[in-house]
Amino acid sequence: MGTGRDVAERGAVDGMPVDGEHLALDLVNTTFIRGGLRGHLVDVLVEPADLAAWVERHGEGLDPASAPPGELGPAELAAFLELRRALRAVLTAVVAGGPAADADVAVVNGALRAAPGWAELPPGAVGRAVPRSLAGERGRVLLARVAQAAVELLTGERRDSVKACPAPGCILFFLQQHARRAWCSTSCGTRVRVARHSRRHAEE
Ligand SMILES: [Zn+2]
């Protein structure tokens, strides 16, 4: 099962089965399998316009309004897809308990170095932190914010809460906020239960 774009169907940015988990996971989850084990790969980031729509949808974590203006074109899309590929590889290694490959870690860190950012105290120290960055390019700044979110997630206390959905044919990641959550979504849980049920009936 590959995640190459050439074999994927283009999906809608507002039709992701799992979204709003965490900025870094949300980027990785822009590819998913529709239809379970015999399903097909769907990618919601195929055209530059898809990236712009994804960015707007993740306003709270990305804060695109505070990023410098600029185009999100084919080059920016390619950079996001490269970060997505690297993050999927890193997450896969992390949930398997092994170290991630140096090359994948380097992609995440490279995105950060390309647009160093920080969060400042707001005037009077009242209100939310004000995001700033050295780079003046919108794509780089937004990319670095996703990479920063990934670093904070994977080096913080929520690292152990990152889970890969165990449903057969599912490639999504989620944050396990409570121990009872076993699947990325209720549809994966239902699919597994239905499969178990029909297997039991077939054996009887
Ligand atoms: Zn799932």
Coordinates of N, CA and C and ligand atoms in Angstrom, one line a residue:
M1 N 0.8 -1.2 0.0 CA 0.0 0.0 0.0 C 0.9 1.2 0.0
G2 N 0.9 2.0 -1.1 CA 1.7 3.1 -1.2 C 1.0 4.4 -0.8
T3 N 1.7 5.5 -0.7 CA 1.1 6.7 -0.5 C 1.5 7.7 -1.6
G4 N 1.8 7.2 -2.8 CA 2.2 8.0 -3.9 C 1.0 8.8 -4.5
R5 N 1.2 10.0 -4.9 CA 0.1 10.8 -5.3 C -0.4 10.4 -6.6
D6 N 0.4 9.7 -7.4 CA -0.1 9.3 -8.8 C -1.2 8.3 -8.7
V7 N -1.3 7.5 -7.6 CA -2.4 6.5 -7.5 C -3.6 7.0 -6.7
A8 N -3.5 8.2 -6.1 CA -4.5 8.7 -5.2 C -5.6 9.4 -5.9
E9 N -6.8 9.2 -5.3 CA -7.9 10.0 -5.7 C -7.9 11.4 -5.0
R10 N -8.3 12.5 -5.6 CA -8.3 13.7 -4.9 C -9.5 13.9 -4.0
G11 N -9.2 14.2 -2.8 CA -10.3 14.3 -1.8 C -10.6 15.7 -1.4
A12 N -11.6 16.0 -0.7 CA -12.0 17.4 -0.3 C -11.3 17.6 1.1
V13 N -10.8 18.9 1.2 CA -10.1 19.3 2.4 C -11.1 19.2 3.6
D14 N -12.4 19.4 3.4 CA -13.3 19.3 4.5 C -13.9 17.9 4.6
G15 N -13.3 16.9 3.9 CA -13.9 15.6 4.0 C -12.9 14.6 4.6
M16 N -12.0 15.1 5.4 CA -11.0 14.1 6.0 C -11.7 13.4 7.1
P17 N -11.5 12.0 7.1 CA -12.2 11.2 8.2 C -11.7 11.6 9.6
V18 N -10.5 12.0 9.7 CA -9.9 12.4 11.0 C -9.2 13.8 10.9
D19 N -9.6 14.8 11.6 CA -9.1 16.1 11.5 C -9.2 16.8 12.9
G20 N -8.3 17.7 13.1 CA -8.4 18.5 14.4 C -7.8 17.7 15.6
E21 N -6.9 16.7 15.3 CA -6.2 16.0 16.4 C -5.1 16.8 16.9
H22 N -4.3 17.3 16.0 CA -3.1 18.0 16.3 C -2.5 18.5 15.0
L23 N -2.0 19.7 14.9 CA -1.6 20.2 13.6 C -0.7 19.2 12.8
A24 N 0.3 18.6 13.5 CA 1.3 17.7 12.8 C 0.5 16.5 12.3
L25 N -0.3 15.9 13.1 CA -1.1 14.7 12.7 C -2.1 15.1 11.6
D26 N -2.6 16.3 11.7 CA -3.6 16.7 10.7 C -3.0 16.7 9.3
L27 N -1.7 17.2 9.2 CA -1.0 17.2 7.9 C -0.8 15.8 7.4
V28 N -0.3 14.9 8.3 CA -0.1 13.5 7.9 C -1.4 12.8 7.5
N29 N -2.5 13.2 8.1 CA -3.8 12.5 7.9 C -4.5 13.1 6.6
T30 N -3.8 13.9 5.8 CA -4.4 14.4 4.6 C -4.4 13.3 3.5
T31 N -3.7 12.2 3.8 CA -3.9 11.0 2.9 C -4.6 10.0 3.8
F32 N -5.5 9.3 3.2 CA -6.2 8.2 4.0 C -6.7 7.2 3.0
I33 N -7.2 6.1 3.5 CA -7.7 5.0 2.7 C -9.3 5.1 2.8
R34 N -9.9 5.1 1.6 CA -11.4 5.1 1.7 C -11.8 3.7 1.3
G35 N -12.6 3.1 2.2 CA -13.1 1.8 1.8 C -12.5 0.6 2.4
G36 N -11.6 0.8 3.5 CA -11.1 -0.3 4.2 C -10.0 -1.0 3.5
L37 N -9.9 -2.3 3.8 CA -8.7 -3.1 3.3 C -8.6 -3.1 1.8
R38 N -9.7 -3.2 1.1 CA -9.7 -3.2 -0.3 C -10.0 -1.8 -0.9
G39 N -9.8 -0.8 -0.1 CA -10.1 0.5 -0.5 C -9.0 1.2 -1.3
H40 N -9.1 2.4 -1.5 CA -8.1 3.1 -2.3 C -7.6 4.4 -1.6
L41 N -6.5 4.9 -2.0 CA -5.8 6.0 -1.4 C -6.5 7.3 -1.8
V42 N -6.8 8.2 -0.9 CA -7.3 9.5 -1.2 C -6.3 10.5 -0.6
D43 N -6.1 11.6 -1.4 CA -5.2 12.6 -1.0 C -5.9 14.0 -1.2
V44 N -6.0 14.7 -0.1 CA -6.7 16.0 -0.2 C -5.7 17.1 -0.6
L45 N -4.4 16.9 -0.6 CA -3.5 17.9 -1.1 C -2.9 17.6 -2.4
V46 N -3.6 17.9 -3.5 CA -3.1 17.5 -4.8 C -2.8 18.8 -5.6
E47 N -3.6 19.8 -5.4 CA -3.3 21.1 -6.1 C -2.9 22.2 -5.1
P48 N -2.2 23.2 -5.6 CA -1.9 24.3 -4.6 C -3.1 24.9 -3.9
A49 N -4.2 25.0 -4.6 CA -5.5 25.5 -4.0 C -5.9 24.6 -2.8
D50 N -5.6 23.3 -2.9 CA -5.9 22.4 -1.8 C -5.1 22.8 -0.5
L51 N -3.8 23.2 -0.7 CA -3.0 23.6 0.4 C -3.5 24.9 1.0
A52 N -3.9 25.8 0.2 CA -4.5 27.1 0.7 C -5.7 26.8 1.5
A53 N -6.6 25.9 1.0 CA -7.8 25.6 1.8 C -7.5 24.9 3.1
W54 N -6.5 24.0 3.0 CA -6.1 23.3 4.3 C -5.6 24.2 5.3
V55 N -4.7 25.2 4.8 CA -4.2 26.2 5.8 C -5.3 27.0 6.4
E56 N -6.3 27.4 5.6 CA -7.4 28.2 6.2 C -8.2 27.4 7.2
R57 N -8.3 26.1 7.0 CA -9.1 25.2 7.8 C -8.4 25.0 9.2
H58 N -7.0 25.2 9.2 CA -6.3 25.0 10.4 C -5.8 26.3 11.0
G59 N -6.7 27.3 11.0 CA -6.3 28.6 11.4 C -5.9 28.7 12.8
E60 N -6.5 27.9 13.7 CA -6.2 28.1 15.1 C -4.8 27.6 15.4
G61 N -4.3 26.5 14.9 CA -3.0 26.0 15.1 C -1.9 26.7 14.3
L62 N -2.3 27.1 13.0 CA -1.3 27.6 12.1 C -1.2 29.2 12.2
D63 N -2.3 29.8 12.6 CA -2.5 31.2 12.6 C -2.0 31.9 11.3
P64 N -2.6 31.5 10.2 CA -2.2 32.0 8.9 C -2.3 33.5 8.8
A65 N -3.2 34.1 9.6 CA -3.4 35.6 9.5 C -2.1 36.3 10.0
S66 N -1.3 35.7 10.8 CA -0.1 36.4 11.3 C 1.1 36.0 10.5
A67 N 0.9 35.1 9.5 CA 2.0 34.8 8.6 C 2.1 35.9 7.5
P68 N 3.4 36.1 7.0 CA 3.5 37.1 5.9 C 2.7 36.8 4.7
P69 N 2.3 37.7 3.9 CA 1.5 37.4 2.7 C 2.4 36.7 1.7
G70 N 1.9 36.0 0.7 CA 2.7 35.3 -0.3 C 1.9 34.2 -0.9
E71 N 2.5 33.7 -2.0 CA 1.8 32.7 -2.7 C 2.0 31.3 -2.1
L72 N 1.0 30.5 -2.2 CA 1.1 29.1 -1.9 C 0.9 28.3 -3.2
G73 N 2.0 28.2 -3.9 CA 2.0 27.6 -5.3 C 2.6 26.2 -5.3
P74 N 3.0 25.7 -6.5 CA 3.5 24.4 -6.6 C 4.7 24.1 -5.7
A75 N 5.6 25.1 -5.6 CA 6.8 24.9 -4.8 C 6.5 24.7 -3.3
E76 N 5.5 25.5 -2.9 CA 5.1 25.4 -1.5 C 4.4 24.1 -1.2
L77 N 3.5 23.7 -2.2 CA 2.8 22.4 -2.0 C 3.9 21.3 -2.0
A78 N 4.9 21.3 -2.8 CA 5.9 20.3 -2.8 C 6.6 20.2 -1.5
A79 N 6.9 21.4 -0.9 CA 7.5 21.4 0.4 C 6.6 20.8 1.5
F80 N 5.4 21.1 1.5 CA 4.4 20.5 2.4 C 4.3 19.0 2.3
L81 N 4.3 18.5 1.0 CA 4.2 17.1 0.8 C 5.5 16.4 1.2
E82 N 6.6 17.0 1.1 CA 7.9 16.4 1.6 C 7.9 16.4 3.1
L83 N 7.4 17.4 3.8 CA 7.3 17.4 5.2 C 6.3 16.3 5.7
R84 N 5.2 16.2 4.9 CA 4.2 15.2 5.3 C 4.8 13.8 5.2
R85 N 5.5 13.5 4.1 CA 6.1 12.2 3.9 C 7.1 11.9 5.1
A86 N 7.9 12.9 5.4 CA 8.9 12.7 6.5 C 8.2 12.5 7.8
L87 N 7.1 13.3 8.1 CA 6.4 13.2 9.3 C 5.7 11.8 9.5
R88 N 5.2 11.3 8.3 CA 4.6 10.0 8.4 C 5.6 8.9 8.7
A89 N 6.8 9.1 8.1 CA 7.9 8.1 8.4 C 8.3 8.2 9.9
V90 N 8.4 9.5 10.4 CA 8.9 9.7 11.8 C 7.8 9.1 12.7
L91 N 6.5 9.4 12.5 CA 5.4 8.9 13.4 C 5.4 7.4 13.3
T92 N 5.6 6.8 12.2 CA 5.5 5.4 12.0 C 6.6 4.8 12.9
A93 N 7.8 5.4 12.9 CA 8.9 4.8 13.7 C 8.6 5.0 15.2
V94 N 8.1 6.2 15.5 CA 7.8 6.5 16.9 C 6.8 5.5 17.5
V95 N 5.7 5.3 16.8 CA 4.7 4.4 17.4 C 5.1 3.0 17.4
A96 N 6.1 2.6 16.6 CA 6.7 1.3 16.6 C 7.8 1.1 17.6
G97 N 8.1 2.2 18.3 CA 9.1 2.2 19.4 C 10.5 2.3 18.9
G98 N 10.8 2.5 17.7 CA 12.1 2.6 17.2 C 12.5 4.0 16.8
P99 N 13.8 4.2 16.6 CA 14.2 5.6 16.2 C 13.8 5.9 14.8
A100 N 13.6 7.1 14.5 CA 13.2 7.5 13.1 C 14.5 7.7 12.3
A101 N 14.5 7.6 11.0 CA 15.6 7.7 10.2 C 16.2 9.2 10.2
D102 N 17.5 9.3 10.2 CA 18.1 10.6 10.2 C 17.6 11.5 9.1
A103 N 17.4 10.9 7.9 CA 17.0 11.8 6.8 C 15.6 12.4 7.0
D104 N 14.7 11.6 7.6 CA 13.4 12.1 7.9 C 13.4 13.2 9.0
V105 N 14.2 13.0 10.0 CA 14.3 14.0 11.1 C 14.9 15.2 10.5
A106 N 15.8 15.1 9.5 CA 16.5 16.3 8.9 C 15.5 17.1 8.1
V107 N 14.5 16.4 7.5 CA 13.5 17.2 6.8 C 12.7 18.1 7.7
V108 N 12.3 17.5 8.9 CA 11.5 18.3 9.9 C 12.4 19.5 10.4
N109 N 13.6 19.2 10.7 CA 14.5 20.2 11.3 C 14.8 21.3 10.2
G110 N 14.9 20.8 9.0 CA 15.2 21.8 7.9 C 14.1 22.7 7.7
A111 N 12.9 22.3 7.8 CA 11.7 23.2 7.7 C 11.7 24.2 8.8
L112 N 12.2 23.9 9.9 CA 12.3 24.9 11.0 C 13.4 25.9 10.8
R113 N 14.6 25.4 10.3 CA 15.7 26.3 10.1 C 15.4 27.3 9.0
A114 N 14.5 26.9 8.0 CA 14.3 27.7 6.9 C 13.4 28.9 7.2
A115 N 12.8 28.9 8.4 CA 11.9 30.0 8.8 C 11.9 30.0 10.4
P116 N 13.0 30.4 11.0 CA 12.9 30.4 12.5 C 11.8 31.3 13.0
G117 N 11.1 30.7 14.0 CA 10.0 31.5 14.5 C 9.9 31.4 16.0
W118 N 9.2 32.3 16.6 CA 9.1 32.3 18.1 C 7.8 33.0 18.4
A119 N 7.4 32.9 19.7 CA 6.1 33.5 20.1 C 6.4 34.6 21.1
E120 N 6.0 35.8 20.9 CA 6.3 36.9 21.8 C 5.1 37.2 22.8
L121 N 5.5 37.8 23.9 CA 4.5 38.3 24.8 C 3.7 39.4 24.1
P122 N 2.4 39.4 24.3 CA 1.5 40.4 23.7 C 1.7 41.7 24.5
P123 N 1.3 42.9 23.9 CA 1.3 44.1 24.7 C 0.7 44.0 26.0
G124 N 1.4 44.5 27.0 CA 0.9 44.4 28.4 C 0.8 43.0 29.0
A125 N 1.4 42.1 28.2 CA 1.3 40.7 28.7 C -0.1 40.2 28.8
V126 N -1.0 40.8 28.0 CA -2.4 40.4 28.1 C -2.8 39.8 26.8
G127 N -3.4 38.6 26.8 CA -3.9 38.0 25.6 C -3.0 36.9 25.2
R128 N -3.2 36.5 23.9 CA -2.4 35.3 23.4 C -1.1 35.7 22.9
A129 N -0.1 34.8 22.9 CA 1.2 35.0 22.4 C 1.2 35.4 20.9
V130 N 2.1 36.3 20.5 CA 2.1 36.8 19.2 C 3.2 36.1 18.4
P131 N 2.8 35.3 17.3 CA 3.8 34.6 16.6 C 4.6 35.5 15.7
R132 N 5.9 35.3 15.7 CA 6.8 36.1 14.8 C 7.8 35.1 14.1
S133 N 8.3 35.6 13.0 CA 9.3 34.7 12.3 C 10.3 35.5 11.5
L134 N 11.5 35.0 11.3 CA 12.5 35.7 10.6 C 12.3 35.7 9.1
A135 N 11.8 34.6 8.5 CA 11.6 34.5 7.1 C 10.4 35.4 6.7
G136 N 10.4 35.9 5.5 CA 9.3 36.7 5.0 C 8.4 36.0 4.0
E137 N 8.6 34.7 3.9 CA 7.8 33.9 2.9 C 6.7 33.1 3.6
R138 N 5.5 33.3 3.1 CA 4.3 32.7 3.7 C 4.5 31.2 3.8
G139 N 4.8 30.6 2.7 CA 4.9 29.1 2.6 C 5.9 28.5 3.7
R140 N 7.1 29.2 3.7 CA 8.1 28.7 4.6 C 7.7 28.9 6.1
V141 N 7.1 30.0 6.4 CA 6.6 30.3 7.7 C 5.6 29.3 8.2
L142 N 4.6 29.0 7.3 CA 3.6 28.1 7.7 C 4.1 26.7 7.8
L143 N 5.0 26.3 6.9 CA 5.7 25.0 7.0 C 6.4 24.8 8.3
A144 N 7.1 25.9 8.7 CA 7.9 25.8 9.9 C 7.0 25.6 11.1
R145 N 5.8 26.3 11.1 CA 4.9 26.1 12.2 C 4.4 24.7 12.4
V146 N 4.1 24.0 11.2 CA 3.7 22.6 11.3 C 4.9 21.8 11.9
A147 N 6.1 22.1 11.4 CA 7.3 21.3 11.9 C 7.5 21.6 13.4
Q148 N 7.3 22.9 13.8 CA 7.4 23.2 15.2 C 6.4 22.4 16.1
A149 N 5.2 22.3 15.6 CA 4.1 21.6 16.3 C 4.5 20.1 16.4
A150 N 5.2 19.6 15.4 CA 5.6 18.2 15.4 C 6.7 18.0 16.5
V151 N 7.6 18.9 16.5 CA 8.7 18.8 17.5 C 8.2 18.8 18.9
E152 N 7.2 19.8 19.2 CA 6.7 19.9 20.5 C 5.9 18.6 20.9
L153 N 5.2 18.1 19.9 CA 4.4 16.9 20.2 C 5.3 15.7 20.5
L154 N 6.4 15.5 19.7 CA 7.2 14.3 19.8 C 8.3 14.4 20.9
T155 N 8.4 15.6 21.4 CA 9.4 15.7 22.5 C 8.7 16.1 23.9
G156 N 7.4 16.1 23.8 CA 6.6 16.5 25.0 C 5.9 15.3 25.6
E157 N 5.1 15.6 26.6 CA 4.5 14.5 27.4 C 3.4 13.8 26.6
R158 N 3.0 14.4 25.5 CA 1.9 13.7 24.7 C 2.5 12.7 23.7
R159 N 3.8 12.6 23.6 CA 4.4 11.7 22.6 C 3.8 10.3 22.7
D160 N 3.6 9.8 23.9 CA 3.1 8.4 24.1 C 1.6 8.3 23.7
S161 N 1.0 9.5 23.6 CA -0.5 9.4 23.2 C -0.6 9.4 21.7
V162 N 0.4 9.5 20.9 CA 0.3 9.4 19.4 C 0.2 7.9 19.1
K163 N -0.9 7.6 18.4 CA -1.2 6.2 18.0 C -1.5 6.1 16.5
A164 N -1.1 5.0 16.0 CA -1.5 4.7 14.6 C -2.8 3.8 14.7
C165 N -3.8 4.2 13.9 CA -5.0 3.4 14.0 C -4.8 1.9 13.6
P166 N -5.2 1.0 14.5 CA -4.9 -0.4 14.3 C -5.9 -1.1 13.3
A167 N -6.9 -0.4 12.8 CA -7.9 -1.0 12.0 C -7.2 -1.4 10.7
P168 N -7.5 -2.6 10.2 CA -6.8 -3.1 8.9 C -7.2 -2.1 7.8
G169 N -6.1 -1.7 7.0 CA -6.4 -0.9 5.9 C -6.4 0.6 6.2
C170 N -6.2 1.0 7.5 CA -6.3 2.4 7.9 C -4.8 2.9 8.1
I171 N -4.6 4.1 7.6 CA -3.2 4.6 7.7 C -3.2 5.9 8.5
L172 N -4.2 6.2 9.3 CA -4.3 7.4 10.0 C -3.7 7.4 11.5
F173 N -3.3 8.6 11.9 CA -2.8 8.7 13.3 C -3.7 9.5 14.1
F174 N -3.7 9.3 15.4 CA -4.6 10.1 16.3 C -3.9 10.2 17.7
L175 N -4.4 11.2 18.4 CA -3.9 11.4 19.8 C -4.9 10.8 20.8
Q176 N -4.4 9.8 21.5 CA -5.3 9.1 22.4 C -5.4 9.8 23.7
Q177 N -6.5 10.6 23.8 CA -6.7 11.5 25.0 C -7.3 10.7 26.1
H178 N -8.0 9.6 25.9 CA -8.4 8.7 26.9 C -8.2 7.3 26.5
A179 N -8.0 6.4 27.5 CA -7.6 5.0 27.2 C -8.6 4.2 26.4
R180 N -9.9 4.6 26.5 CA -10.9 3.8 25.8 C -10.9 4.0 24.3
R181 N -10.2 5.1 23.8 CA -10.2 5.3 22.4 C -9.3 4.4 21.7
A182 N -9.8 3.4 20.9 CA -9.0 2.4 20.3 C -8.7 2.7 18.8
W183 N -9.6 3.5 18.2 CA -9.6 3.7 16.7 C -9.5 5.2 16.4
C184 N -9.1 5.4 15.2 CA -9.0 6.9 14.8 C -10.4 7.5 14.7
S185 N -11.4 6.7 14.3 CA -12.7 7.2 14.1 C -13.7 6.1 14.4
T186 N -15.0 6.5 14.6 CA -16.0 5.5 14.9 C -16.2 4.6 13.7
S187 N -16.0 5.2 12.5 CA -16.2 4.3 11.3 C -15.2 3.2 11.3
C188 N -13.9 3.4 11.7 CA -13.0 2.3 11.8 C -13.4 1.3 12.8
G189 N -13.8 1.8 14.0 CA -14.3 0.9 15.0 C -15.4 0.0 14.6
T190 N -16.4 0.7 13.9 CA -17.6 -0.1 13.4 C -17.1 -1.1 12.3
R191 N -16.2 -0.7 11.4 CA -15.8 -1.6 10.4 C -15.1 -2.9 11.0
V192 N -14.3 -2.7 12.0 CA -13.6 -3.8 12.6 C -14.7 -4.7 13.3
R193 N -15.6 -4.1 14.0 CA -16.6 -4.9 14.7 C -17.5 -5.7 13.7
V194 N -17.9 -5.1 12.6 CA -18.7 -5.8 11.6 C -17.9 -6.9 11.0
A195 N -16.6 -6.7 10.8 CA -15.8 -7.8 10.2 C -15.6 -8.9 11.1
R196 N -15.4 -8.6 12.4 CA -15.4 -9.7 13.5 C -16.7 -10.5 13.5
H197 N -17.8 -9.7 13.5 CA -19.1 -10.4 13.6 C -19.3 -11.3 12.4
S198 N -19.0 -10.9 11.2 CA -19.3 -11.7 10.0 C -18.3 -12.9 10.0
R199 N -17.1 -12.7 10.6 CA -16.1 -13.8 10.6 C -16.6 -14.9 11.6
R200 N -17.2 -14.4 12.7 CA -17.7 -15.4 13.7 C -18.9 -16.2 13.1
H201 N -19.7 -15.5 12.3 CA -20.9 -16.1 11.7 C -20.4 -17.1 10.6
A202 N -19.3 -16.8 9.9 CA -18.8 -17.7 8.9 C -18.3 -19.0 9.5
E203 N -17.7 -18.8 10.7 CA -17.1 -20.0 11.4 C -18.2 -20.9 12.0
E204 N -19.3 -20.3 12.3 CA -20.4 -21.1 12.9 C -21.0 -22.1 11.9
Ligands
ZN1 ZN -8.7 4.2 11.4

